[in-house]
Amino acid sequence: MTRRVSIFGATGSIGQNTIDLIARDPDAYDVVALTGASNIDQLASDAMRLRADIAVTADETQLDDLRTALEGSGIEAAAGQAALTEVGCRPADWVMSAIVGAAGLAPGICALEQGATLALANKESLVCAGQLILSTAKANDARLLPVDSEHSAVFQALVGEDMDAVERIIITASGGAFRDWPLDKLASATLAEASSHPNWDMGQRITIDSASMFNKALELIETREYFGVRPDQIEVLVHPESMIHAMVGFTDGALMAHVGPPDMRHAIGYALHWPDRRALPVDRLDLAQIGALTFRPPDEVRWPALRLAREVMERGGLSGAVFNAAKETALDGFIAGRIGFQTMAQVVEQVLNDTDPGHIDAPMTLDNVHAVDQMARQAARDVIEHKAG
């Protein structure tokens, strides 16, 4: 019996790895929707290869190009945020949520409202609106499965375990491009240098987020939301080899570690086939050849994003939406060459400090998350303008 699946963010690295797995067994899946951004050729090609019902680009200006690319295929074409949300509401059994940024929130909520299993690779959804995501899943008897390698690892380590016996959760970080750089050199780090990851093959934005540890900051907040643990139970370790993705410590002193190659198809495949485990086309580790695995504590002077994430967890409410919006805007500023690498964290911290507590304490609704998101983005743009001027 085929399963209806949709892939939001199909042209990114997570989406492409998901398509790789689905395309290996195409008769098992009925593809409802694929969405992407500006890579129209890739989006159209994949939609035709998987015989999707509809393809959606987030960029409204590229709708005509998408229609042209799909001409004669019988596949519907659409564009814009409203179209992304609409396809989220189309019935599907399993949905990959891999749209980068806050734009992935509304389609993901729509999928949960349909009772779908949502494989969540969109960090920002839980960071911005964790309570809303979780309550929506519960109200609609929908399943939320983690796809970040770290949270998938924790999820797998917890199978059959009692959460009351969990003492701590340790998520690992590669350290990104600048883990061994002298601190005084970071101020001059270039976009090209920040965009090169030593272990993972990812898109530019997440690769830069890895170098700044903003991705790990988001994952700290996600861990709290996913697993309901206290902030002080969550630890980060720098693990340059990227073989151990997470560890769970229990009250009896045991430490369960998930070990695997740095290949996102493992976490994606686990979510795709859950609750079963099936063969995946990933490398098998030769631990004797690897020889050693190393760990060290993160330096919060080098990576202030981690400190800011802990402050966000303590403040709660809509502070995660403020944090994420400011982070995305600061990243835009760095990519555009308007601010330096280290200035990104300064922008985020200033926006967090300057945001009216009344906005952070507002009820967590989709409208309020969107309003705070837009407010924080404008505040971050103002800070960048001041620093760039």
mmCIF file of C-alpha atoms in Angstrom:
data_model
loop_
_atom_site.group_PDB
_atom_site.id
_atom_site.type_symbol
_atom_site.label_atom_id
_atom_site.label_comp_id
_atom_site.label_asym_id
_atom_site.label_seq_id
_atom_site.Cartn_x
_atom_site.Cartn_y
_atom_site.Cartn_z
ATOM 1 C CA MET A 1 0.000 0.000 0.000
ATOM 2 C CA THR A 2 1.504 3.331 -1.077
ATOM 3 C CA ARG A 3 1.968 6.224 1.334
ATOM 4 C CA ARG A 4 1.124 9.797 0.403
ATOM 5 C CA VAL A 5 4.144 12.013 1.055
ATOM 6 C CA SER A 6 5.007 15.684 0.645
ATOM 7 C CA ILE A 7 8.447 17.286 0.796
ATOM 8 C CA PHE A 8 8.626 20.930 1.863
ATOM 9 C CA GLY A 9 12.031 22.366 0.978
ATOM 10 C CA ALA A 10 12.673 19.729 -1.682
ATOM 11 C CA THR A 11 15.559 21.539 -3.386
ATOM 12 C CA GLY A 12 17.688 21.934 -0.255
ATOM 13 C CA SER A 13 20.132 19.359 1.089
ATOM 14 C CA ILE A 14 17.585 17.658 3.385
ATOM 15 C CA GLY A 15 14.977 17.630 0.633
ATOM 16 C CA GLN A 16 17.399 16.188 -1.903
ATOM 17 C CA ASN A 17 18.444 13.426 0.488
ATOM 18 C CA THR A 18 14.776 12.649 1.134
ATOM 19 C CA ILE A 19 14.131 12.448 -2.596
ATOM 20 C CA ASP A 20 17.142 10.149 -2.963
ATOM 21 C CA LEU A 21 15.571 7.666 -0.534
ATOM 22 C CA ILE A 22 12.069 7.894 -1.985
ATOM 23 C CA ALA A 23 13.316 7.552 -5.555
ATOM 24 C CA ARG A 24 14.934 4.218 -4.642
ATOM 25 C CA ASP A 25 11.468 2.739 -4.035
ATOM 26 C CA PRO A 26 9.098 4.950 -6.047
ATOM 27 C CA ASP A 27 6.202 2.489 -6.119
ATOM 28 C CA ALA A 28 5.919 2.710 -2.330
ATOM 29 C CA TYR A 29 5.057 6.417 -2.396
ATOM 30 C CA ASP A 30 2.448 8.710 -3.882
ATOM 31 C CA VAL A 31 4.062 12.155 -3.904
ATOM 32 C CA VAL A 32 1.529 14.888 -3.206
ATOM 33 C CA ALA A 33 3.644 18.053 -3.191
ATOM 34 C CA LEU A 34 7.194 19.285 -3.596
ATOM 35 C CA THR A 35 8.148 22.828 -2.638
ATOM 36 C CA GLY A 36 11.298 24.832 -3.224
ATOM 37 C CA ALA A 37 12.658 28.326 -3.555
ATOM 38 C CA SER A 38 14.663 29.629 -6.515
ATOM 39 C CA ASN A 39 16.067 26.419 -8.011
ATOM 40 C CA ILE A 40 13.212 25.996 -10.477
ATOM 41 C CA ASP A 41 14.957 23.504 -12.760
ATOM 42 C CA GLN A 42 15.650 21.146 -9.854
ATOM 43 C CA LEU A 43 12.138 21.534 -8.446
ATOM 44 C CA ALA A 44 10.480 20.812 -11.792
ATOM 45 C CA SER A 45 12.801 17.907 -12.579
ATOM 46 C CA ASP A 46 12.143 16.225 -9.234
ATOM 47 C CA ALA A 47 8.406 16.843 -9.457
ATOM 48 C CA MET A 48 8.287 15.106 -12.828
ATOM 49 C CA ARG A 49 10.585 12.273 -11.737
ATOM 50 C CA LEU A 50 8.421 11.548 -8.680
ATOM 51 C CA ARG A 51 5.124 12.300 -10.493
ATOM 52 C CA ALA A 52 4.051 14.826 -7.854
ATOM 53 C CA ASP A 53 0.566 16.338 -7.899
ATOM 54 C CA ILE A 54 1.847 19.890 -7.401
ATOM 55 C CA ALA A 55 5.107 21.834 -7.272
ATOM 56 C CA VAL A 56 5.336 25.133 -5.394
ATOM 57 C CA THR A 57 8.038 27.787 -5.437
ATOM 58 C CA ALA A 58 8.210 30.246 -2.568
ATOM 59 C CA ASP A 59 9.257 32.949 -5.050
ATOM 60 C CA GLU A 60 6.142 34.374 -6.707
ATOM 61 C CA THR A 61 8.230 35.995 -9.448
ATOM 62 C CA GLN A 62 9.260 32.537 -10.701
ATOM 63 C CA LEU A 63 5.784 31.069 -11.154
ATOM 64 C CA ASP A 64 5.856 31.487 -14.947
ATOM 65 C CA ASP A 65 9.257 29.771 -15.119
ATOM 66 C CA LEU A 66 7.934 26.875 -13.046
ATOM 67 C CA ARG A 67 4.851 26.534 -15.246
ATOM 68 C CA THR A 68 7.045 26.503 -18.340
ATOM 69 C CA ALA A 69 9.344 23.870 -16.859
ATOM 70 C CA LEU A 70 6.354 21.663 -15.998
ATOM 71 C CA GLU A 71 4.538 22.180 -19.284
ATOM 72 C CA GLY A 72 2.945 19.004 -20.587
ATOM 73 C CA SER A 73 3.549 17.060 -17.360
ATOM 74 C CA GLY A 74 0.078 17.550 -15.887
ATOM 75 C CA ILE A 75 1.664 18.737 -12.629
ATOM 76 C CA GLU A 76 0.067 21.782 -11.021
ATOM 77 C CA ALA A 77 2.308 24.801 -10.359
ATOM 78 C CA ALA A 78 1.862 27.441 -7.668
ATOM 79 C CA ALA A 79 3.922 30.112 -5.908
ATOM 80 C CA GLY A 80 4.116 32.220 -2.758
ATOM 81 C CA GLN A 81 3.622 31.787 0.975
ATOM 82 C CA ALA A 82 -0.129 31.242 0.662
ATOM 83 C CA ALA A 83 0.488 28.399 -1.790
ATOM 84 C CA LEU A 84 3.038 26.842 0.583
ATOM 85 C CA THR A 85 0.479 26.903 3.365
ATOM 86 C CA GLU A 86 -2.223 25.492 1.077
ATOM 87 C CA VAL A 87 -0.185 22.441 0.093
ATOM 88 C CA GLY A 88 0.504 21.855 3.774
ATOM 89 C CA CYS A 89 -3.245 21.365 4.149
ATOM 90 C CA ARG A 90 -3.416 18.725 1.407
ATOM 91 C CA PRO A 91 -3.889 15.278 2.949
ATOM 92 C CA ALA A 92 -0.675 13.292 3.262
ATOM 93 C CA ASP A 93 0.487 10.449 5.465
ATOM 94 C CA TRP A 94 4.065 11.703 5.903
ATOM 95 C CA VAL A 95 5.478 15.174 5.392
ATOM 96 C CA MET A 96 9.115 16.283 5.380
ATOM 97 C CA SER A 97 9.360 19.828 6.749
ATOM 98 C CA ALA A 98 12.724 21.118 5.525
ATOM 99 C CA ILE A 99 11.917 24.709 4.547
ATOM 100 C CA VAL A 100 14.653 26.880 6.022
ATOM 101 C CA GLY A 101 13.521 29.594 8.416
ATOM 102 C CA ALA A 102 10.235 30.718 9.939
ATOM 103 C CA ALA A 103 8.504 30.269 6.557
ATOM 104 C CA GLY A 104 8.238 26.559 7.349
ATOM 105 C CA LEU A 105 6.037 27.078 10.401
ATOM 106 C CA ALA A 106 2.603 27.559 8.795
ATOM 107 C CA PRO A 107 2.850 24.645 6.304
ATOM 108 C CA GLY A 108 4.026 22.367 9.116
ATOM 109 C CA ILE A 109 1.107 23.318 11.350
ATOM 110 C CA CYS A 110 -1.298 22.691 8.465
ATOM 111 C CA ALA A 111 0.166 19.218 7.949
ATOM 112 C CA LEU A 112 -0.256 18.436 11.647
ATOM 113 C CA GLU A 113 -3.845 19.646 11.511
ATOM 114 C CA GLN A 114 -4.456 16.975 8.851
ATOM 115 C CA GLY A 115 -3.111 14.331 11.236
ATOM 116 C CA ALA A 116 0.039 13.690 9.196
ATOM 117 C CA THR A 117 3.331 12.414 10.511
ATOM 118 C CA LEU A 118 5.590 15.461 10.351
ATOM 119 C CA ALA A 119 9.294 14.741 9.931
ATOM 120 C CA LEU A 120 10.715 17.983 11.255
ATOM 121 C CA ALA A 121 14.012 19.258 9.879
ATOM 122 C CA ASN A 122 12.888 22.873 10.204
ATOM 123 C CA LYS A 123 14.565 23.920 13.467
ATOM 124 C CA GLU A 124 12.812 27.257 13.505
ATOM 125 C CA SER A 125 9.331 25.778 14.001
ATOM 126 C CA LEU A 126 10.053 24.473 17.484
ATOM 127 C CA VAL A 127 12.264 27.429 18.360
ATOM 128 C CA CYS A 128 9.623 29.981 17.389
ATOM 129 C CA ALA A 129 6.493 28.121 18.433
ATOM 130 C CA GLY A 130 7.289 24.886 20.235
ATOM 131 C CA GLN A 131 4.180 24.915 22.432
ATOM 132 C CA LEU A 132 1.977 25.594 19.417
ATOM 133 C CA ILE A 133 3.544 22.797 17.331
ATOM 134 C CA LEU A 134 3.288 20.241 20.125
ATOM 135 C CA SER A 135 -0.276 21.155 21.101
ATOM 136 C CA THR A 136 -1.376 21.028 17.443
ATOM 137 C CA ALA A 137 0.139 17.570 17.038
ATOM 138 C CA LYS A 138 -1.580 16.327 20.194
ATOM 139 C CA ALA A 139 -4.963 17.825 19.301
ATOM 140 C CA ASN A 140 -4.960 16.145 15.879
ATOM 141 C CA ASP A 141 -3.406 12.810 16.892
ATOM 142 C CA ALA A 142 -0.486 13.632 14.611
ATOM 143 C CA ARG A 143 3.072 12.371 15.028
ATOM 144 C CA LEU A 144 6.130 14.622 15.218
ATOM 145 C CA LEU A 145 9.457 12.966 14.350
ATOM 146 C CA PRO A 146 12.850 14.700 14.621
ATOM 147 C CA VAL A 147 15.137 14.789 11.588
ATOM 148 C CA ASP A 148 18.029 16.875 12.906
ATOM 149 C CA SER A 149 20.761 14.277 13.374
ATOM 150 C CA GLU A 150 21.142 15.219 17.044
ATOM 151 C CA HIS A 151 17.463 14.988 17.943
ATOM 152 C CA SER A 152 16.969 11.842 15.895
ATOM 153 C CA ALA A 153 19.854 10.357 17.887
ATOM 154 C CA VAL A 154 18.243 11.321 21.195
ATOM 155 C CA PHE A 155 14.886 9.999 20.012
ATOM 156 C CA GLN A 156 16.459 6.661 19.119
ATOM 157 C CA ALA A 157 18.387 6.452 22.397
ATOM 158 C CA LEU A 158 15.129 6.946 24.307
ATOM 159 C CA VAL A 159 13.231 4.071 22.678
ATOM 160 C CA GLY A 160 11.823 1.951 25.489
ATOM 161 C CA GLU A 161 13.178 4.283 28.185
ATOM 162 C CA ASP A 162 11.346 6.156 30.944
ATOM 163 C CA MET A 163 11.841 9.933 30.689
ATOM 164 C CA ASP A 164 11.848 10.103 34.491
ATOM 165 C CA ALA A 165 15.140 8.200 34.406
ATOM 166 C CA VAL A 166 16.790 10.748 32.076
ATOM 167 C CA GLU A 167 19.408 12.824 33.872
ATOM 168 C CA ARG A 168 20.938 14.736 30.965
ATOM 169 C CA ILE A 169 20.996 15.020 27.198
ATOM 170 C CA ILE A 170 24.252 15.777 25.402
ATOM 171 C CA ILE A 171 24.149 17.041 21.827
ATOM 172 C CA THR A 172 27.367 17.229 19.879
ATOM 173 C CA ALA A 173 28.678 19.926 17.569
ATOM 174 C CA SER A 174 31.346 19.653 14.911
ATOM 175 C CA GLY A 175 32.501 23.183 15.707
ATOM 176 C CA GLY A 176 32.190 24.182 12.069
ATOM 177 C CA ALA A 177 34.720 25.996 9.966
ATOM 178 C CA PHE A 178 36.282 28.044 12.771
ATOM 179 C CA ARG A 179 36.537 25.570 15.638
ATOM 180 C CA ASP A 180 40.359 25.763 15.679
ATOM 181 C CA TRP A 181 40.845 29.360 14.564
ATOM 182 C CA PRO A 182 42.568 31.845 16.893
ATOM 183 C CA LEU A 183 39.886 34.025 18.471
ATOM 184 C CA ASP A 184 41.504 37.222 17.247
ATOM 185 C CA LYS A 185 41.173 36.015 13.644
ATOM 186 C CA LEU A 186 37.366 35.575 13.742
ATOM 187 C CA ALA A 187 36.673 39.269 13.217
ATOM 188 C CA SER A 188 38.193 38.996 9.737
ATOM 189 C CA ALA A 189 36.468 35.729 8.747
ATOM 190 C CA THR A 190 35.125 35.886 5.196
ATOM 191 C CA LEU A 191 31.873 34.604 3.759
ATOM 192 C CA ALA A 192 33.708 31.964 1.732
ATOM 193 C CA GLU A 193 35.576 30.727 4.809
ATOM 194 C CA ALA A 194 32.373 30.526 6.867
ATOM 195 C CA SER A 195 30.613 28.665 4.043
ATOM 196 C CA SER A 196 32.981 25.676 4.058
ATOM 197 C CA HIS A 197 32.131 22.874 6.484
ATOM 198 C CA PRO A 198 34.821 20.323 7.430
ATOM 199 C CA ASN A 199 32.421 17.365 7.799
ATOM 200 C CA TRP A 200 28.957 17.922 6.359
ATOM 201 C CA ASP A 201 27.740 18.787 2.870
ATOM 202 C CA MET A 202 24.998 21.337 3.573
ATOM 203 C CA GLY A 203 23.542 24.540 2.191
ATOM 204 C CA GLN A 204 25.309 27.852 2.688
ATOM 205 C CA ARG A 205 23.061 29.247 5.419
ATOM 206 C CA ILE A 206 23.210 26.227 7.704
ATOM 207 C CA THR A 207 26.958 25.898 7.094
ATOM 208 C CA ILE A 208 27.477 29.469 8.307
ATOM 209 C CA ASP A 209 25.149 28.763 11.235
ATOM 210 C CA SER A 210 27.411 25.828 12.073
ATOM 211 C CA ALA A 211 30.483 28.063 12.076
ATOM 212 C CA SER A 212 28.768 30.541 14.405
ATOM 213 C CA MET A 213 27.094 27.748 16.436
ATOM 214 C CA PHE A 214 23.727 29.398 15.893
ATOM 215 C CA ASN A 215 22.521 26.043 14.564
ATOM 216 C CA LYS A 216 23.514 24.427 17.865
ATOM 217 C CA ALA A 217 21.868 27.273 19.767
ATOM 218 C CA LEU A 218 18.627 26.507 17.937
ATOM 219 C CA GLU A 219 19.097 22.815 18.700
ATOM 220 C CA LEU A 220 19.459 23.528 22.423
ATOM 221 C CA ILE A 221 16.036 25.171 22.376
ATOM 222 C CA GLU A 222 14.632 22.365 20.217
ATOM 223 C CA THR A 223 15.871 19.752 22.694
ATOM 224 C CA ARG A 224 14.013 21.444 25.513
ATOM 225 C CA GLU A 225 10.824 21.533 23.417
ATOM 226 C CA TYR A 226 11.056 18.023 21.938
ATOM 227 C CA PHE A 227 11.867 16.142 25.091
ATOM 228 C CA GLY A 228 10.490 18.352 27.865
ATOM 229 C CA VAL A 229 13.727 18.482 29.859
ATOM 230 C CA ARG A 230 15.005 21.442 31.860
ATOM 231 C CA PRO A 231 17.584 23.737 30.250
ATOM 232 C CA ASP A 232 20.182 22.711 32.840
ATOM 233 C CA GLN A 233 19.829 19.076 31.716
ATOM 234 C CA ILE A 234 21.022 19.875 28.189
ATOM 235 C CA GLU A 235 24.737 19.954 27.401
ATOM 236 C CA VAL A 236 26.802 20.641 24.285
ATOM 237 C CA LEU A 237 30.115 18.989 23.455
ATOM 238 C CA VAL A 238 32.372 19.834 20.537
ATOM 239 C CA HIS A 239 33.045 16.562 18.731
ATOM 240 C CA PRO A 240 35.115 17.231 15.587
ATOM 241 C CA GLU A 241 34.651 13.755 14.078
ATOM 242 C CA SER A 242 30.824 14.090 13.931
ATOM 243 C CA MET A 243 30.353 10.362 14.553
ATOM 244 C CA ILE A 244 28.492 10.534 17.879
ATOM 245 C CA HIS A 245 25.440 12.683 17.256
ATOM 246 C CA ALA A 246 24.000 12.725 20.773
ATOM 247 C CA MET A 247 24.112 10.945 24.114
ATOM 248 C CA VAL A 248 21.505 10.416 26.807
ATOM 249 C CA GLY A 249 22.592 10.068 30.419
ATOM 250 C CA PHE A 250 20.404 8.213 32.909
ATOM 251 C CA THR A 251 20.049 8.330 36.673
ATOM 252 C CA ASP A 252 21.988 5.068 37.053
ATOM 253 C CA GLY A 253 25.039 6.629 35.424
ATOM 254 C CA ALA A 254 24.590 4.902 32.062
ATOM 255 C CA LEU A 255 25.262 6.917 28.922
ATOM 256 C CA MET A 256 23.579 5.826 25.682
ATOM 257 C CA ALA A 257 25.330 7.166 22.579
ATOM 258 C CA HIS A 258 24.088 7.137 19.003
ATOM 259 C CA VAL A 259 27.024 6.561 16.633
ATOM 260 C CA GLY A 260 26.812 6.851 12.862
ATOM 261 C CA PRO A 261 28.400 8.408 9.787
ATOM 262 C CA PRO A 262 27.819 12.109 9.039
ATOM 263 C CA ASP A 263 25.081 11.349 6.496
ATOM 264 C CA MET A 264 21.645 12.935 6.880
ATOM 265 C CA ARG A 265 20.019 10.002 5.093
ATOM 266 C CA HIS A 266 20.226 8.055 8.339
ATOM 267 C CA ALA A 267 18.026 10.450 10.329
ATOM 268 C CA ILE A 268 15.753 11.007 7.317
ATOM 269 C CA GLY A 269 15.429 7.287 6.678
ATOM 270 C CA TYR A 270 14.694 6.566 10.328
ATOM 271 C CA ALA A 271 11.833 9.082 10.248
ATOM 272 C CA LEU A 272 10.631 7.846 6.845
ATOM 273 C CA HIS A 273 10.399 4.211 7.924
ATOM 274 C CA TRP A 274 9.547 4.679 11.612
ATOM 275 C CA PRO A 275 8.683 2.637 13.635
ATOM 276 C CA ASP A 276 10.622 0.138 11.521
ATOM 277 C CA ARG A 277 14.345 0.098 10.804
ATOM 278 C CA ARG A 278 15.199 -0.579 7.195
ATOM 279 C CA ALA A 279 18.411 -0.841 5.206
ATOM 280 C CA LEU A 280 19.838 2.527 4.174
ATOM 281 C CA PRO A 281 22.546 3.422 1.619
ATOM 282 C CA VAL A 282 24.922 4.957 4.175
ATOM 283 C CA ASP A 283 28.519 4.077 4.997
ATOM 284 C CA ARG A 284 29.188 1.537 7.726
ATOM 285 C CA LEU A 285 31.674 2.773 10.291
ATOM 286 C CA ASP A 286 35.018 1.065 10.775
ATOM 287 C CA LEU A 287 35.824 2.087 14.332
ATOM 288 C CA ALA A 288 39.266 0.510 14.222
ATOM 289 C CA GLN A 289 40.123 2.665 11.216
ATOM 290 C CA ILE A 290 38.692 5.778 12.871
ATOM 291 C CA GLY A 291 40.852 5.019 15.884
ATOM 292 C CA ALA A 292 39.753 7.778 18.249
ATOM 293 C CA LEU A 293 36.811 10.055 18.969
ATOM 294 C CA THR A 294 37.517 13.362 20.695
ATOM 295 C CA PHE A 295 35.445 15.815 22.697
ATOM 296 C CA ARG A 296 35.888 19.215 24.262
ATOM 297 C CA PRO A 297 33.638 21.774 25.917
ATOM 298 C CA PRO A 298 32.433 24.666 23.768
ATOM 299 C CA ASP A 299 33.990 28.071 24.302
ATOM 300 C CA GLU A 300 31.140 30.551 24.742
ATOM 301 C CA VAL A 301 33.495 33.423 23.979
ATOM 302 C CA ARG A 302 34.062 31.887 20.552
ATOM 303 C CA TRP A 303 30.387 30.911 20.258
ATOM 304 C CA PRO A 304 28.192 33.404 22.177
ATOM 305 C CA ALA A 305 25.107 31.986 20.426
ATOM 306 C CA LEU A 306 25.053 29.175 23.002
ATOM 307 C CA ARG A 307 24.801 31.628 25.889
ATOM 308 C CA LEU A 308 22.034 33.518 24.104
ATOM 309 C CA ALA A 309 20.085 30.286 23.574
ATOM 310 C CA ARG A 310 20.189 29.543 27.296
ATOM 311 C CA GLU A 311 18.889 33.039 28.012
ATOM 312 C CA VAL A 312 16.046 32.426 25.556
ATOM 313 C CA MET A 313 15.131 29.158 27.282
ATOM 314 C CA GLU A 314 15.036 30.909 30.646
ATOM 315 C CA ARG A 315 12.849 33.753 29.317
ATOM 316 C CA GLY A 316 10.448 31.465 27.445
ATOM 317 C CA GLY A 317 7.321 32.772 25.734
ATOM 318 C CA LEU A 318 7.933 34.230 22.290
ATOM 319 C CA SER A 319 11.611 34.972 22.920
ATOM 320 C CA GLY A 320 12.482 32.060 20.620
ATOM 321 C CA ALA A 321 10.692 33.805 17.756
ATOM 322 C CA VAL A 322 12.653 36.982 18.484
ATOM 323 C CA PHE A 323 15.917 35.031 18.634
ATOM 324 C CA ASN A 324 15.315 33.222 15.362
ATOM 325 C CA ALA A 325 14.148 36.295 13.437
ATOM 326 C CA ALA A 326 17.128 38.334 14.599
ATOM 327 C CA LYS A 327 19.464 35.447 13.778
ATOM 328 C CA GLU A 328 18.096 35.043 10.242
ATOM 329 C CA THR A 329 18.323 38.786 9.604
ATOM 330 C CA ALA A 330 21.854 38.982 10.989
ATOM 331 C CA LEU A 331 22.842 36.080 8.744
ATOM 332 C CA ASP A 332 21.392 37.954 5.759
ATOM 333 C CA GLY A 333 23.528 40.937 6.781
ATOM 334 C CA PHE A 334 26.680 38.834 6.933
ATOM 335 C CA ILE A 335 25.999 37.171 3.578
ATOM 336 C CA ALA A 336 25.391 40.615 2.039
ATOM 337 C CA GLY A 337 28.719 41.837 3.421
ATOM 338 C CA ARG A 338 27.127 44.487 5.639
ATOM 339 C CA ILE A 339 28.375 43.110 8.969
ATOM 340 C CA GLY A 340 31.230 40.885 10.085
ATOM 341 C CA PHE A 341 31.042 37.312 11.299
ATOM 342 C CA GLN A 342 31.195 38.141 14.999
ATOM 343 C CA THR A 343 28.723 40.995 14.652
ATOM 344 C CA MET A 344 25.890 38.530 14.002
ATOM 345 C CA ALA A 345 25.735 37.531 17.664
ATOM 346 C CA GLN A 346 25.922 41.170 18.725
ATOM 347 C CA VAL A 347 22.889 41.977 16.569
ATOM 348 C CA VAL A 348 20.881 39.100 18.033
ATOM 349 C CA GLU A 349 21.782 39.996 21.614
ATOM 350 C CA GLN A 350 20.833 43.642 21.155
ATOM 351 C CA VAL A 351 17.454 42.742 19.632
ATOM 352 C CA LEU A 352 16.723 40.313 22.463
ATOM 353 C CA ASN A 353 17.638 42.914 25.070
ATOM 354 C CA ASP A 354 15.625 45.685 23.424
ATOM 355 C CA THR A 355 12.417 43.732 22.780
ATOM 356 C CA ASP A 356 9.464 44.799 24.928
ATOM 357 C CA PRO A 357 8.747 42.021 27.492
ATOM 358 C CA GLY A 358 5.065 42.470 26.756
ATOM 359 C CA HIS A 359 5.595 41.149 23.242
ATOM 360 C CA ILE A 360 7.546 38.143 24.512
ATOM 361 C CA ASP A 361 4.817 37.295 27.041
ATOM 362 C CA ALA A 362 1.970 37.478 24.496
ATOM 363 C CA PRO A 363 -0.073 34.280 23.949
ATOM 364 C CA MET A 364 1.560 31.824 21.555
ATOM 365 C CA THR A 365 -0.641 31.977 18.485
ATOM 366 C CA LEU A 366 0.420 31.819 14.857
ATOM 367 C CA ASP A 367 -0.537 35.476 14.406
ATOM 368 C CA ASN A 368 1.503 36.558 17.428
ATOM 369 C CA VAL A 369 4.514 34.508 16.344
ATOM 370 C CA HIS A 370 4.326 36.149 12.918
ATOM 371 C CA ALA A 371 3.956 39.640 14.418
ATOM 372 C CA VAL A 372 6.925 39.192 16.764
ATOM 373 C CA ASP A 373 8.952 37.679 13.933
ATOM 374 C CA GLN A 374 8.365 40.735 11.731
ATOM 375 C CA MET A 375 9.040 43.142 14.593
ATOM 376 C CA ALA A 376 12.341 41.435 15.454
ATOM 377 C CA ARG A 377 13.445 41.372 11.819
ATOM 378 C CA GLN A 378 12.905 45.114 11.525
ATOM 379 C CA ALA A 379 14.728 45.705 14.803
ATOM 380 C CA ALA A 380 17.648 43.608 13.553
ATOM 381 C CA ARG A 381 17.740 45.516 10.271
ATOM 382 C CA ASP A 382 17.884 48.755 12.254
ATOM 383 C CA VAL A 383 20.774 47.459 14.356
ATOM 384 C CA ILE A 384 22.627 46.312 11.223
ATOM 385 C CA GLU A 385 22.041 49.691 9.580
ATOM 386 C CA HIS A 386 23.521 51.421 12.605
ATOM 387 C CA LYS A 387 26.545 49.118 12.763
ATOM 388 C CA ALA A 388 27.125 49.242 9.004
ATOM 389 C CA GLY A 389 26.829 53.031 8.967
#
